[in-house]
XYZ file of C-alpha atoms in Angstrom:
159
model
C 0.000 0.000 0.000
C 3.196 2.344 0.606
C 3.419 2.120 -3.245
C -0.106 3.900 -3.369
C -0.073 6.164 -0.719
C -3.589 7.580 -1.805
C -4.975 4.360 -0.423
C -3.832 4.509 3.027
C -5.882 5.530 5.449
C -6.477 9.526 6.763
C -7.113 11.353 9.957
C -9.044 14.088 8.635
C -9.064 17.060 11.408
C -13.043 17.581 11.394
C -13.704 19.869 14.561
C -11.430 22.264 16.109
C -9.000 25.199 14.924
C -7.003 23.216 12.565
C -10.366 21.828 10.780
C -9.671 20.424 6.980
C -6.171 19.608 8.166
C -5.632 15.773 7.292
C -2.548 13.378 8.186
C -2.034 9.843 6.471
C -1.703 6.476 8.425
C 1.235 4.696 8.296
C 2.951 1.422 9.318
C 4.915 2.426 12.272
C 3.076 4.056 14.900
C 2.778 8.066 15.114
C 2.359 10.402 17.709
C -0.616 12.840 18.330
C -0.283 15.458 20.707
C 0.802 19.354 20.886
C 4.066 18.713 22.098
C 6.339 20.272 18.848
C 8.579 17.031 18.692
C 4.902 14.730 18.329
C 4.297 13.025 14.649
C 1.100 15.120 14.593
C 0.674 18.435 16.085
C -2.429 19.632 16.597
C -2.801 23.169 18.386
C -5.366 22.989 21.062
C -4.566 23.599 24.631
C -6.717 20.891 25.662
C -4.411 18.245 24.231
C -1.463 16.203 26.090
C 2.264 16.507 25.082
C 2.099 13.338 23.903
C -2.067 12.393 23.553
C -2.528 8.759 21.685
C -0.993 7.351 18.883
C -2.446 6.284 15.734
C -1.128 3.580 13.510
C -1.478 1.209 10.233
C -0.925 -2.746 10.563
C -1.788 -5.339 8.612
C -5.547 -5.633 10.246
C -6.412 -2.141 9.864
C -5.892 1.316 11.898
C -5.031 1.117 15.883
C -5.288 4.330 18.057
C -3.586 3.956 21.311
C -4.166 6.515 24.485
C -0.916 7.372 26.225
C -2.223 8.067 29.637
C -3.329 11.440 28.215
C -4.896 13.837 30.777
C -8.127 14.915 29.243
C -8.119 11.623 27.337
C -9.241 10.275 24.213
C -12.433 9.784 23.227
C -13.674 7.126 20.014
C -17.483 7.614 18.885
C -18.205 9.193 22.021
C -16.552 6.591 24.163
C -13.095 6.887 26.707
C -10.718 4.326 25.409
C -7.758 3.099 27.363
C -5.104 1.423 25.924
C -5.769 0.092 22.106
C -8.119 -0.115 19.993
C -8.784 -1.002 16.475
C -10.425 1.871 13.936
C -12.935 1.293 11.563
C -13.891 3.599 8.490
C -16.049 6.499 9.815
C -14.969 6.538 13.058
C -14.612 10.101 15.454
C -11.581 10.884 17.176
C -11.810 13.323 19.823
C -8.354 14.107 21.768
C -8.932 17.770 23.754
C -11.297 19.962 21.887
C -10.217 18.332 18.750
C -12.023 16.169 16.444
C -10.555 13.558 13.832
C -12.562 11.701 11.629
C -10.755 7.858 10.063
C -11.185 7.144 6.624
C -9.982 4.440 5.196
C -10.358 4.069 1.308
C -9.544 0.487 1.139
C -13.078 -0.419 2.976
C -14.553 2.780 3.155
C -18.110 3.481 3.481
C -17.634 7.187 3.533
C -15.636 10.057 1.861
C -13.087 11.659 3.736
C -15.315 13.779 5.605
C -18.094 11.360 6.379
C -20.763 11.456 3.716
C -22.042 8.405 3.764
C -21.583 6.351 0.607
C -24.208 3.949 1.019
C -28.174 4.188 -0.964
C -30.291 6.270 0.628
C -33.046 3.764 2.710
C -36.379 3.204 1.705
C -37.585 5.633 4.290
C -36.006 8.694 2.932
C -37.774 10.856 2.385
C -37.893 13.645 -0.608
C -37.166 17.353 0.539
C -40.371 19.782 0.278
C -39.940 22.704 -0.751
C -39.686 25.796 1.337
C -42.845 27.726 1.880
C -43.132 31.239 -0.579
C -43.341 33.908 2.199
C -46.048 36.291 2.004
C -46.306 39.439 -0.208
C -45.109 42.636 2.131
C -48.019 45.135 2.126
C -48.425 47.649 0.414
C -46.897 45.784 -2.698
C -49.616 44.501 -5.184
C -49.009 41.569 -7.262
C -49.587 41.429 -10.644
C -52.463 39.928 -11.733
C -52.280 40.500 -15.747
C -49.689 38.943 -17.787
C -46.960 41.512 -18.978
C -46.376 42.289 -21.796
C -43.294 41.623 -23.502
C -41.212 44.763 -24.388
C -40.828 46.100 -27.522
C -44.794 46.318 -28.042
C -44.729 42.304 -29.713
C -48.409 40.788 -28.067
C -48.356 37.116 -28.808
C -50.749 36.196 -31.545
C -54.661 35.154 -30.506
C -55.028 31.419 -31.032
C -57.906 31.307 -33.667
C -60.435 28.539 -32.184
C -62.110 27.903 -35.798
C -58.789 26.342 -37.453
């Protein structure tokens, strides 16, 4: 996969003041934190030195906390120790958001529009309601005419 680097999986900053920012996956394993010496630096406050690490073997992504203060959070949930990623999934570390993607199974794009068919209960979108005329504005209630004094022809019901 090294050989097609577009195919490795991304951590696609999604929430926070670096948002859009996104870091590739790779085999050995890479630091997260704020600390400037980490793999990835993020710049939130909120983070550890050295947060979690994040990492590519041959079963998928693994994200790792590292004892981090504020800790790290996966679909809502405090992890400790390892875990494995799956395609989709929400990193939070500190006030910062990462979203997995992984284009070798993914289900989503990069920033988690689903690419799966819509389910039999969607539904269509209405359209918006016309708001109401202001007053004092009148609305017209002939057809007008077009400029240059051309009036369409009157169909002739006898032909």
């Amino acid at each position: 996969m090294e050989e097609h680097p577009e195919l490795m999986p991304l951590l696609t900053v999604s929430g926070g003041a670096m948002r859009g920012l996104s870091f590739r996956v790779g085999r050995d394993p890479q630091v997260i934190g704020r600390a400037p010496t980490a793999d990835i630096v993020l710049a939130d406050p909120h983070l550890s030195r050295r947060h979690a690490t994040v990492q590519l073997a041959a079963d998928g992504g693994w994200l790792t906390d590292l004892g981090s203060t504020n800790g790290t959070w996966l679909n809502d949930q405090r992890i400790t120790g390892r875990v494995q990623l799956t395609d989709g999934d929400v990193i939070r570390l500190g006030r910062t958001d990462l979203r997995y993607f992984d284009p070798g199974v993914a289900r989503t794009d990069p920033v988690g529009m689903s690419f799966s068919l819509p389910s039999r209960d969607h539904r269509p979108t209405l359209p918006l309601p016309v708001p109401p005329t202001p007053r004092g504005t009148v609305e017209p209630r002939e057809p007008v005419e077009p400029r240059g004094g051309v009036r369409p022809l009157p169909v002739d019901a006898h032909h």
